[in-house]
Coordinates of C-alpha atoms and ligand atoms in Angstrom, one line a residue:
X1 CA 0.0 0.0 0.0
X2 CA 1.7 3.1 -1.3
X3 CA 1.0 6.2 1.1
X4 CA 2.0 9.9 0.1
X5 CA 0.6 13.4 -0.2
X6 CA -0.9 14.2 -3.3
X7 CA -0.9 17.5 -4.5
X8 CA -3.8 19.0 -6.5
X9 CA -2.8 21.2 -9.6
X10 CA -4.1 25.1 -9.3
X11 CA -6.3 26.0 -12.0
X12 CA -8.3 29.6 -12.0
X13 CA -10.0 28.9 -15.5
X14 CA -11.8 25.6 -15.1
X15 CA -13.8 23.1 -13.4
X16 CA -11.9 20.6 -11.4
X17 CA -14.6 19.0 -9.4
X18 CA -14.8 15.5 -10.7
X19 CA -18.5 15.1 -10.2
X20 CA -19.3 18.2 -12.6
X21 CA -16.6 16.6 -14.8
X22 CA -18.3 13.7 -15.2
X23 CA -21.7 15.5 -15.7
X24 CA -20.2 17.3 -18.8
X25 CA -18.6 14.4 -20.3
X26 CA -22.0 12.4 -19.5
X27 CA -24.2 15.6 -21.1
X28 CA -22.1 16.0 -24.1
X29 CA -22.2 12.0 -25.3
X30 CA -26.2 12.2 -24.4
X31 CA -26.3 15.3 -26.6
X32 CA -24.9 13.8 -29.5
X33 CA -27.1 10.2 -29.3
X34 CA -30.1 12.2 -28.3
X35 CA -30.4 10.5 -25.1
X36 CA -34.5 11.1 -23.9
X37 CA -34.7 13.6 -21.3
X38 CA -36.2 11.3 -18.5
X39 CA -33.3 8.4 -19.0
X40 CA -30.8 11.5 -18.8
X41 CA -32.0 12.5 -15.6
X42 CA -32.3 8.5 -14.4
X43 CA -28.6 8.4 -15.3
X44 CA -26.4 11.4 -13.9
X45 CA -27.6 10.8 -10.9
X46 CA -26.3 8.5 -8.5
X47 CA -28.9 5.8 -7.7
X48 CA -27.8 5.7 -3.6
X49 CA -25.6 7.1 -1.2
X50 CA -23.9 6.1 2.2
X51 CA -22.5 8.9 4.5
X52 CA -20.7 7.9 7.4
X53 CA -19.0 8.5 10.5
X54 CA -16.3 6.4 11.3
X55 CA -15.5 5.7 15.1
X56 CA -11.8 4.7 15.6
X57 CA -10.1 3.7 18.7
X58 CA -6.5 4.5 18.3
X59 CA -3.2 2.7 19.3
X60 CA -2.8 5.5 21.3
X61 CA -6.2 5.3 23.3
X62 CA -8.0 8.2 21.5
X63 CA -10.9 8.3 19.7
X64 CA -11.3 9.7 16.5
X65 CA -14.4 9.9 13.5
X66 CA -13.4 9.3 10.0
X67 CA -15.8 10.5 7.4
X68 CA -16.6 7.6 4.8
X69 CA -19.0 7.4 1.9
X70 CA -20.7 4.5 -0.7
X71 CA -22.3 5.6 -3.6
X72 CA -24.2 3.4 -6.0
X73 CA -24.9 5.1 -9.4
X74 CA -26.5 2.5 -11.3
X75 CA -27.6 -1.0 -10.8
X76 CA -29.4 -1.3 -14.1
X77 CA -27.5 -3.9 -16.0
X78 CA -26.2 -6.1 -12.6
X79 CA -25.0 -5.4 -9.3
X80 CA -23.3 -2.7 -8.7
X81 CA -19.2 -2.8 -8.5
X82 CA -16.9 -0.3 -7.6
X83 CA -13.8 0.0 -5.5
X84 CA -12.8 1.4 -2.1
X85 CA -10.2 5.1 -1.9
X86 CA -8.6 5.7 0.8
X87 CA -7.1 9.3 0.6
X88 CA -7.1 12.6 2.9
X89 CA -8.6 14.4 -0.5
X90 CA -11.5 11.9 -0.7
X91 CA -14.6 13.7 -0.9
X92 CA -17.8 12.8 -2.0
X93 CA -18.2 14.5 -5.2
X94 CA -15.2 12.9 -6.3
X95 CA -17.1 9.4 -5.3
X96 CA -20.1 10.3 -7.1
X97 CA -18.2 10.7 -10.3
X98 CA -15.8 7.7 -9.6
X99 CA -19.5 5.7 -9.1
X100 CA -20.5 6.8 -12.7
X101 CA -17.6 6.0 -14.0
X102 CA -17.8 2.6 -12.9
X103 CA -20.9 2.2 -15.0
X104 CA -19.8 3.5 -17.9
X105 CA -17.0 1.1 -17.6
X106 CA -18.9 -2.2 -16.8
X107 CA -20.6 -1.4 -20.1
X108 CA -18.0 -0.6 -22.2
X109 CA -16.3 -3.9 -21.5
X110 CA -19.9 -5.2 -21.6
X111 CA -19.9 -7.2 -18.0
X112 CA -23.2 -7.6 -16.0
X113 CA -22.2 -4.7 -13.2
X114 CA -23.5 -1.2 -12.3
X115 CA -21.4 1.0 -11.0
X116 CA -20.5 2.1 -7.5
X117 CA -17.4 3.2 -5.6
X118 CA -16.3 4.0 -1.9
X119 CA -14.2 6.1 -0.3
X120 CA -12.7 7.0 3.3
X121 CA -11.0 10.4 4.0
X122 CA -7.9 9.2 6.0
X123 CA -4.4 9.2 5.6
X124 CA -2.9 5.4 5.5
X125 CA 0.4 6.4 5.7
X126 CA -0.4 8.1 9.5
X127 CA -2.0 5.3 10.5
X128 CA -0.5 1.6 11.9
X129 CA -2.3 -1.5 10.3
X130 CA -4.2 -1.8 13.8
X131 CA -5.8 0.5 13.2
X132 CA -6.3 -0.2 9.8
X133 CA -8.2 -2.9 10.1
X134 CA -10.5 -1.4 13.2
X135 CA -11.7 1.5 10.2
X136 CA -12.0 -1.0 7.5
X137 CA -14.4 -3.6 9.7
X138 CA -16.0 -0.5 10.6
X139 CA -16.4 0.5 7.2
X140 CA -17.6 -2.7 6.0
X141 CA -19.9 -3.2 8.7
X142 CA -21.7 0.4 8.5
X143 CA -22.0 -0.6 4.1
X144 CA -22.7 -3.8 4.7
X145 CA -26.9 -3.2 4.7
X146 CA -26.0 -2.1 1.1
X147 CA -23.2 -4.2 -0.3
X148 CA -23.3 -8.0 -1.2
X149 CA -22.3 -10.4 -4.3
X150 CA -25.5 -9.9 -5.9
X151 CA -26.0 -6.2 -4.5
X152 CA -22.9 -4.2 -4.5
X153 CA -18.8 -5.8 -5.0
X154 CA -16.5 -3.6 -3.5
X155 CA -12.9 -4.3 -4.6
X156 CA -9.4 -1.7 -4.5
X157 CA -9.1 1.1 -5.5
X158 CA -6.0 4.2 -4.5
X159 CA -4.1 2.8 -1.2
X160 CA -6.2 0.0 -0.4
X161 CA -4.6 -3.9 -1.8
X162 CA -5.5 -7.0 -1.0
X163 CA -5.5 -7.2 2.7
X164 CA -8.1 -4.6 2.8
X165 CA -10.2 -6.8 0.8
X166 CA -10.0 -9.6 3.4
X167 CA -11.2 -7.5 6.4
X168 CA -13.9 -6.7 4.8
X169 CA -14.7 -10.4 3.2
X170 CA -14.1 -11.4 6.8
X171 CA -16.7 -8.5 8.6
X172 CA -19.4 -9.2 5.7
X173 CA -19.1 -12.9 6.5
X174 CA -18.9 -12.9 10.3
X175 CA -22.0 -10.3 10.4
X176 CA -23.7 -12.5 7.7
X177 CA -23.3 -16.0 9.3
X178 CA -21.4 -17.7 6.2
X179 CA -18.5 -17.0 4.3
X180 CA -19.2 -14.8 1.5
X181 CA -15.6 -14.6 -0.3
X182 CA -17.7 -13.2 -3.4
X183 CA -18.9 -9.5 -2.1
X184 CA -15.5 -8.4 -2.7
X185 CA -12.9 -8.3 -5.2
X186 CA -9.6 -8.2 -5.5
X187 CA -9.0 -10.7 -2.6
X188 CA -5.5 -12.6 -1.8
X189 CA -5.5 -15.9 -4.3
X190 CA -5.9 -17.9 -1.2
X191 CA -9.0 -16.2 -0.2
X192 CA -10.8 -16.7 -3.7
X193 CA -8.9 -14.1 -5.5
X194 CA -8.4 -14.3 -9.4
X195 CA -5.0 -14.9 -10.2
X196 CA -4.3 -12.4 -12.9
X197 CA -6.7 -9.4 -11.0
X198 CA -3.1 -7.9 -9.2
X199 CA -1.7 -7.1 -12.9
X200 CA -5.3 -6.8 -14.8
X201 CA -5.8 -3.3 -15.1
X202 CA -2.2 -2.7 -16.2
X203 CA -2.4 -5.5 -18.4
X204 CA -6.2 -4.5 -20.0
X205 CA -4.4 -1.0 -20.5
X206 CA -1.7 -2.8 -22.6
X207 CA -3.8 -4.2 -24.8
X208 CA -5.6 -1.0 -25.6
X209 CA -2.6 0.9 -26.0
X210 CA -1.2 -2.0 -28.8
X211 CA -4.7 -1.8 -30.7
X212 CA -4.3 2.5 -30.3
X213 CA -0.9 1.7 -31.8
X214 CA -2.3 -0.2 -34.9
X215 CA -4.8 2.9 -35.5
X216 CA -2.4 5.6 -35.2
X217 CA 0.4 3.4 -36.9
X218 CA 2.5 3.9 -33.6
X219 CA 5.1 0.6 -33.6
X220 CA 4.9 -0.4 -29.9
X221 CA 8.3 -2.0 -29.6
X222 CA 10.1 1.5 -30.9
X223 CA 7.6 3.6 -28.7
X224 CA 9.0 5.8 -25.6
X225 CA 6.8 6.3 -22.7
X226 CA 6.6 8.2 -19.9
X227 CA 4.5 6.9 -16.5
X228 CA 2.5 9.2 -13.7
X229 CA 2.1 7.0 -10.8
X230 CA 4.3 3.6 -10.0
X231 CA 1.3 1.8 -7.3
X232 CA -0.6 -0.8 -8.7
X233 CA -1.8 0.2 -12.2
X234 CA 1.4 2.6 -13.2
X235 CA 4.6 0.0 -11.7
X236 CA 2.7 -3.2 -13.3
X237 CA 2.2 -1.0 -16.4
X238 CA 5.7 -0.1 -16.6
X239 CA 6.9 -3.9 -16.7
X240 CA 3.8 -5.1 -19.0
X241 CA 4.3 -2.5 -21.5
X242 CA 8.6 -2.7 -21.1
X243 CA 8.1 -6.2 -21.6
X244 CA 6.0 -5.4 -25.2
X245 CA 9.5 -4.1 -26.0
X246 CA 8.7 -0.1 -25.5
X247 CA 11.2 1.8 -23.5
X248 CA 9.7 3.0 -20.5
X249 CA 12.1 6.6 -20.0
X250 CA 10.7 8.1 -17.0
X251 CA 7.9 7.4 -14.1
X252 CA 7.1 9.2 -10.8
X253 CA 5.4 8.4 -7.6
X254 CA 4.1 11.3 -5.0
X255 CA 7.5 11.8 -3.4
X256 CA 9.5 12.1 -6.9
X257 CA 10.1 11.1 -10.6
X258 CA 12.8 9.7 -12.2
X259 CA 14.4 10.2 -15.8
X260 CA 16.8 8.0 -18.1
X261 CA 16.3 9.0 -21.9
X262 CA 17.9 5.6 -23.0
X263 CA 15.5 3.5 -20.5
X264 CA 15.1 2.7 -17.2
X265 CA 15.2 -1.0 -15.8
X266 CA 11.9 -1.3 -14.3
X267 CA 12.5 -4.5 -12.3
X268 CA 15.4 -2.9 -10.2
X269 CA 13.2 -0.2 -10.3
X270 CA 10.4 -2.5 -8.6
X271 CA 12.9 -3.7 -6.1
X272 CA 14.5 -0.2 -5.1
X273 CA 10.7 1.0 -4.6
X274 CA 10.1 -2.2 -2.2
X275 CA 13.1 -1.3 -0.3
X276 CA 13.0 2.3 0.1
X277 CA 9.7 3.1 -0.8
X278 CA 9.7 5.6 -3.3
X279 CA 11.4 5.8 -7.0
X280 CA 13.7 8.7 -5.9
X281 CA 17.2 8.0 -6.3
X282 CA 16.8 5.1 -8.4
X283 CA 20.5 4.5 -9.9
X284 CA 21.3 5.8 -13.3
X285 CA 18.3 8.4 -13.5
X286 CA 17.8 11.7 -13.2
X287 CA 15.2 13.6 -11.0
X288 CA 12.1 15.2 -12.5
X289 CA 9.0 16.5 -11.3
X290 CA 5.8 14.7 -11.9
X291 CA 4.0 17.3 -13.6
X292 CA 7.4 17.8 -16.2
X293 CA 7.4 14.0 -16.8
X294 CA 3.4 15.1 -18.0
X295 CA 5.4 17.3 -20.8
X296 CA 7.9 14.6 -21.6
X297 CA 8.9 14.5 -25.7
X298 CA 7.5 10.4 -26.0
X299 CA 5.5 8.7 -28.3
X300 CA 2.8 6.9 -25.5
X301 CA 1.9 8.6 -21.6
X302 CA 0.1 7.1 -19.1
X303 CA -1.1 9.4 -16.1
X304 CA -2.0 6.2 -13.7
X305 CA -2.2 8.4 -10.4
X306 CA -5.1 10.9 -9.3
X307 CA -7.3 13.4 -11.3
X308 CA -7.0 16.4 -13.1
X309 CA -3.0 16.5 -13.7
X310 CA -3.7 17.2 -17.7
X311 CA -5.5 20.3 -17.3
X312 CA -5.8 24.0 -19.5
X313 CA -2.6 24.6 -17.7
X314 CA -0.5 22.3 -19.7
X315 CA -2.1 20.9 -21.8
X316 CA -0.1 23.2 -24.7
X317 CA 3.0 21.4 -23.2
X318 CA 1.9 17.4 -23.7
X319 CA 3.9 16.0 -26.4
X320 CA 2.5 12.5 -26.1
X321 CA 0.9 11.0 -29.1
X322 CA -1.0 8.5 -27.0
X323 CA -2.9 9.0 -24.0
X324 CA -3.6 5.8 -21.9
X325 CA -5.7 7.0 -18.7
X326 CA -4.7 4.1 -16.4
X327 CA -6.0 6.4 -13.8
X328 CA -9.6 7.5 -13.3
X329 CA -10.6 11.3 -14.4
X330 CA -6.8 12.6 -15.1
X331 CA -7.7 15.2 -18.3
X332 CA -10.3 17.8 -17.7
X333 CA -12.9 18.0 -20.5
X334 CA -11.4 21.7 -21.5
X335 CA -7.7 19.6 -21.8
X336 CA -9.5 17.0 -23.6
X337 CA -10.8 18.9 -26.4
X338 CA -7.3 20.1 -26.9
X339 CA -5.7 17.0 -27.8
X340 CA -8.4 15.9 -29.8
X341 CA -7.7 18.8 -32.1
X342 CA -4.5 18.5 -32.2
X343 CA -5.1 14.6 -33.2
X344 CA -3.4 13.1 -30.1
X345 CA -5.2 9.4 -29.3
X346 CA -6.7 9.9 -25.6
X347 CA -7.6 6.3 -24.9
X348 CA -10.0 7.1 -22.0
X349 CA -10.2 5.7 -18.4
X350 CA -13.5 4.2 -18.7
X351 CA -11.7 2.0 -21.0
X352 CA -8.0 2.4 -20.9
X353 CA -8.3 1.2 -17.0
X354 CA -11.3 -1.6 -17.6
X355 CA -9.2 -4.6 -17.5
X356 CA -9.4 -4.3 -13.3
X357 CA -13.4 -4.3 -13.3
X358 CA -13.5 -7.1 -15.7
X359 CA -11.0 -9.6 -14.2
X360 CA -13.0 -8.8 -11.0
X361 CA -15.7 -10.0 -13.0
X362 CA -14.0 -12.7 -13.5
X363 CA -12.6 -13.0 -10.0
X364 CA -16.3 -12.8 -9.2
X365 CA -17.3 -15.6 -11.3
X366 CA -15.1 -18.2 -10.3
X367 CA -16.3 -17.3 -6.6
X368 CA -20.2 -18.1 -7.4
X369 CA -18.7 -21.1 -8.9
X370 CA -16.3 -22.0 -6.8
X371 CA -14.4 -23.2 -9.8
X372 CA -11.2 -21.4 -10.6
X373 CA -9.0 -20.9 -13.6
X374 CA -5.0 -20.9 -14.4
X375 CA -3.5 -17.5 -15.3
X376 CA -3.2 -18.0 -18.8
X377 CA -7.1 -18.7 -19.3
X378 CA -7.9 -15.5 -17.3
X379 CA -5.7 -13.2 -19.4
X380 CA -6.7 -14.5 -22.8
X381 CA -10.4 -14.0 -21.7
X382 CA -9.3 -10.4 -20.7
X383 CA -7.4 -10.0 -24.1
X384 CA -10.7 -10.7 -25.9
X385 CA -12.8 -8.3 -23.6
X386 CA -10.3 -5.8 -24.0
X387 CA -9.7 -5.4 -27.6
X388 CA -13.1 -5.9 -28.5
X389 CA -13.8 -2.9 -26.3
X390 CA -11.0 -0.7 -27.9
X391 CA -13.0 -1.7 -31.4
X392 CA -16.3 -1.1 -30.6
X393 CA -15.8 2.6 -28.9
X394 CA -13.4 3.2 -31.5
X395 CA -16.2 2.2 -34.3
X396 CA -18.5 4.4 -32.3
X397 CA -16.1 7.4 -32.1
X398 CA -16.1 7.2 -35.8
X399 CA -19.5 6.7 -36.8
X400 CA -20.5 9.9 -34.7
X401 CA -17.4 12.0 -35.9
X402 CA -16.5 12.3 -32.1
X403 CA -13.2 11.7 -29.9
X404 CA -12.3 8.7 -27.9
X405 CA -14.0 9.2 -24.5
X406 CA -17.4 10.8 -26.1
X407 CA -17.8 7.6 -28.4
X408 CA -17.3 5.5 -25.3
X409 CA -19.7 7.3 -23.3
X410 CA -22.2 6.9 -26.3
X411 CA -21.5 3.2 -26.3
X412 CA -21.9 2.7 -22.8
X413 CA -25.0 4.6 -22.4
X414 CA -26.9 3.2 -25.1
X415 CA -26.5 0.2 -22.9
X416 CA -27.2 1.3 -19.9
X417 CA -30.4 3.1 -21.3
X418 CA -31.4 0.1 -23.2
X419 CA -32.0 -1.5 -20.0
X420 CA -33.3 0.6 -17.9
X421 CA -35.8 1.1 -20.3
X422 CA -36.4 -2.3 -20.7
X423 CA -36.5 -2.9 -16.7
X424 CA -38.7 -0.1 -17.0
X425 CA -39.2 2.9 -14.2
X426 CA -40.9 0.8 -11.4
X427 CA -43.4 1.4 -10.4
Ligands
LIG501 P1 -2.0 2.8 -5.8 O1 -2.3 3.3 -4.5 O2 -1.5 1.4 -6.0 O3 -0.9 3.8 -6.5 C1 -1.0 5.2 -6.7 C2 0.3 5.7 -7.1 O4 0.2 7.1 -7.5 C3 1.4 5.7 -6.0 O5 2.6 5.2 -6.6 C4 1.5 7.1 -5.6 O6 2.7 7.4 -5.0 C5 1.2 7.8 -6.9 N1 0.9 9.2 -6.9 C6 0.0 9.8 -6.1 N2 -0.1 11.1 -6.4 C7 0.8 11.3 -7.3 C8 1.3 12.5 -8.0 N3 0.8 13.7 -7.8 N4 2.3 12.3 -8.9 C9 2.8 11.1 -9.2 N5 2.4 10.0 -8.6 C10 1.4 10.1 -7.6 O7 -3.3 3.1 -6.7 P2 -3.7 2.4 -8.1 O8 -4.6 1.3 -7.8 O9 -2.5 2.2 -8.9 O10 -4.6 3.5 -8.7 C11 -4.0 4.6 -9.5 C12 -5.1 5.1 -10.4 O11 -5.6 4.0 -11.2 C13 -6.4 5.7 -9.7 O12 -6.9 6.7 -10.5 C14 -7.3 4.5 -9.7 O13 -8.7 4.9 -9.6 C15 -7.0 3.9 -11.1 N6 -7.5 2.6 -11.2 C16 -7.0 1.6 -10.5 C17 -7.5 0.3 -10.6 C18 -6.9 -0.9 -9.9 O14 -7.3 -2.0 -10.2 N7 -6.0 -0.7 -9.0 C19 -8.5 0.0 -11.6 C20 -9.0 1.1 -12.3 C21 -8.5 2.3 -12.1

């Protein structure tokens, strides 16, 4: 579990609150398929919403309230599925648009989930795994009226892992009187994990960045690229995509970022991060800034960190011909527009990042049937989801003369509208 202040970039000119982002982005796709006006109301709002107040006893005796949140958006084509943040900056804005996200997602890669998504405002790095695990069982026993395997599937998500995932399997089934390893995702393989669901949404981002190579005529194996965030989705990137034969030339964490033109070796890297816990003075590099490594002269980046780092503010600077948004919400819509006039391919979150939600559909699966499958069988079913994804929104994209993200959003809410209009509005 990685731990580290993030900072927020300062922009006087446009809307950074990710819930109004995701409004926009919603509106304009809705525009352009003529979305009817009641489904458009049905679906930029969220469906449900938890607020809650965390009681925590301390190692040191004290007591002190966290402020935590679970937010269902839409449960029209399946349960809903969404993970867990834990971050001081959490807020619940920022859920409601990481919930929406989550359905657009499930439909893109066209897997029987709504969307949903939790957070807790805390600090993991200030606090010892005791106490830890007291907020997490808290957590999960406070959601637990509204989560379950056929309700609401939480799973990861920024500084929670796999052991977080236990607690709350293990609070859900202790309160529930049987083991339920299926109401999360994400879990440790011995605990009815996937194997595959650690590397899946840096894999599932791979293989949309190799089909956005084929359509901009990019050849992977000469490409250069540059990585925002080395936790789960940007370090497993680095080696997936180094291992395609691209040389990965600089990546940065919260403390620092690191530079070396002529490539860096991302398995020492991986180690020295173990050890020291950041990539800062990784041998044979050079120090940069996260937001220079944004403006970086390579062919493919991938933010995989927090929101809004590719904003109006420098955008003009971004030199990357690919975008892969491993991370959720990093370009602001004002940003966006930007690159898509200047021709840059922004392969966007709701699919770039989808290969997490689907093998935690698969994860899920396997639970219900308490049959489980080799690594190899999980990855080639992700491969399949994956590019087929990158093909339809990029078929979409083109048959409505749009860019990237607004085809995807007109993909996945056709879907979504299709059924809710054929659940119908009950009553
Ligand atoms: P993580 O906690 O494993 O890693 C986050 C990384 O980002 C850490 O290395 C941290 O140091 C770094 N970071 C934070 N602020 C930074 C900054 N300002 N500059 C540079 N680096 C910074 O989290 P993760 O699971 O890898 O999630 C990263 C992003 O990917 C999030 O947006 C998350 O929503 C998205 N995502 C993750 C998954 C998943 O399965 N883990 C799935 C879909 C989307």
């Amino acid at each position: 579990m990685a731990t580290a202040r993030v900072p927020v970039p300062i922009s006087t000119s446009e809307e950074l609150n990710p819930f109004r982002i995701a409004m926009r982005q919603f509106d304009t796709a809705a525009e352009k398929c003529g979305l009817e006006p009641g489904l458009r109301e049905v679906l930029r709002r969220p469906r449900r919403a938890l607020s809650l107040s965390l009681p925590v006893k301390m190692d040191d005796g004290s007591i002190r309230v966290f402020e935590g949140f679970r937010v269902q958006h839409s449960n029209a084509r399946g349960p809903c599925k969404g993970g867990i943040r834990y971050h001081p900056n959490v807020t619940y804005d920022e859920v409601k648009a990481l919930a929406s996200w989550m359905t657009w997602k499930c439909a893109i890669v066209n897997i029987p989930f709504g969307g949903a998504k939790g957070g807790i405002v805390c600090d993991p790095r200030r606090m010892s795994k005791d106490e830890l695990e007291r907020l997490t069982r808290r957590y999960a026993y406070e959601i637990s009226p509204i989560i379950g395997p056929h309700q609401d599937i939480p799973a990861p998500d920024v500084y929670t892992d796999s052991q977080v995932m236990a607690w709350i399997m293990d609070t859900y089934s202790m309160t529930h009187g049987a083991s339920s390893p299926s109401v999360v995702t994400g879990k440790p393989t011995f605990l009815g994990g996937s194997f595959g669901r650690n590397e899946a949404t840096a894999r599932g981002c791979l293989f949309v960045i190799r089909s956005a190579c084929e359509v901009t005529g990019i050849k992977l194996n000469r490409a250069t690229v540059a990585i925002q965030g080395f936790g789960n989705a940007g370090a497993i990137a680095a080696e997936l995509v180094g291992q395609a034969g691209a040389t990965i030339i600089a990546v940065s964490d919260s403390r620092a970022g690191i530079l070396n033109r002529a490539g860096l070796d991302v398995a020492a890297l991986m180690e020295h991060k173990v050890k020291t816990g950041s990539v800062a003075g990784f041998p044979n590099s050079d120090p940069i800034s996260s937001e220079a490594l944004l403006e970086l002269q390579c062919d493919i980046l991938i933010p995989a960190a927090l929101e809004n780092q590719i904003t109006l503010e420098n955008v003009d600077h971004i030199k990357a011909r690919i975008i892969a948004e491993a991370a959720n919400g990093p370009t602001t819509p004002d940003a966006d527009s930007i690159l898509h006039q200047r021709g840059v391919m922004v392969i966007p979150d709701i699919l770039a990042n989808a290969g997490g939600v689907t093998v935690s559909y698969f994860e899920w699966v396997q639970d219900l049937q308490e049959l489980f499958w080799d690594e190899d069988d999980v990855n080639r079913r992700l491969e399949r989801v994956m590019v087929k994804a990158f093909s339809d929104v990029h078929a979409t994209a083109k048959k409505y003369n749009v860019d990237m993200r607004t085809g995807a959003y007109i993909l996945a809410i056709d879907r979504v509208a299709t059924a809710t209009r054929s659940r119908g509005i009950w009553p």
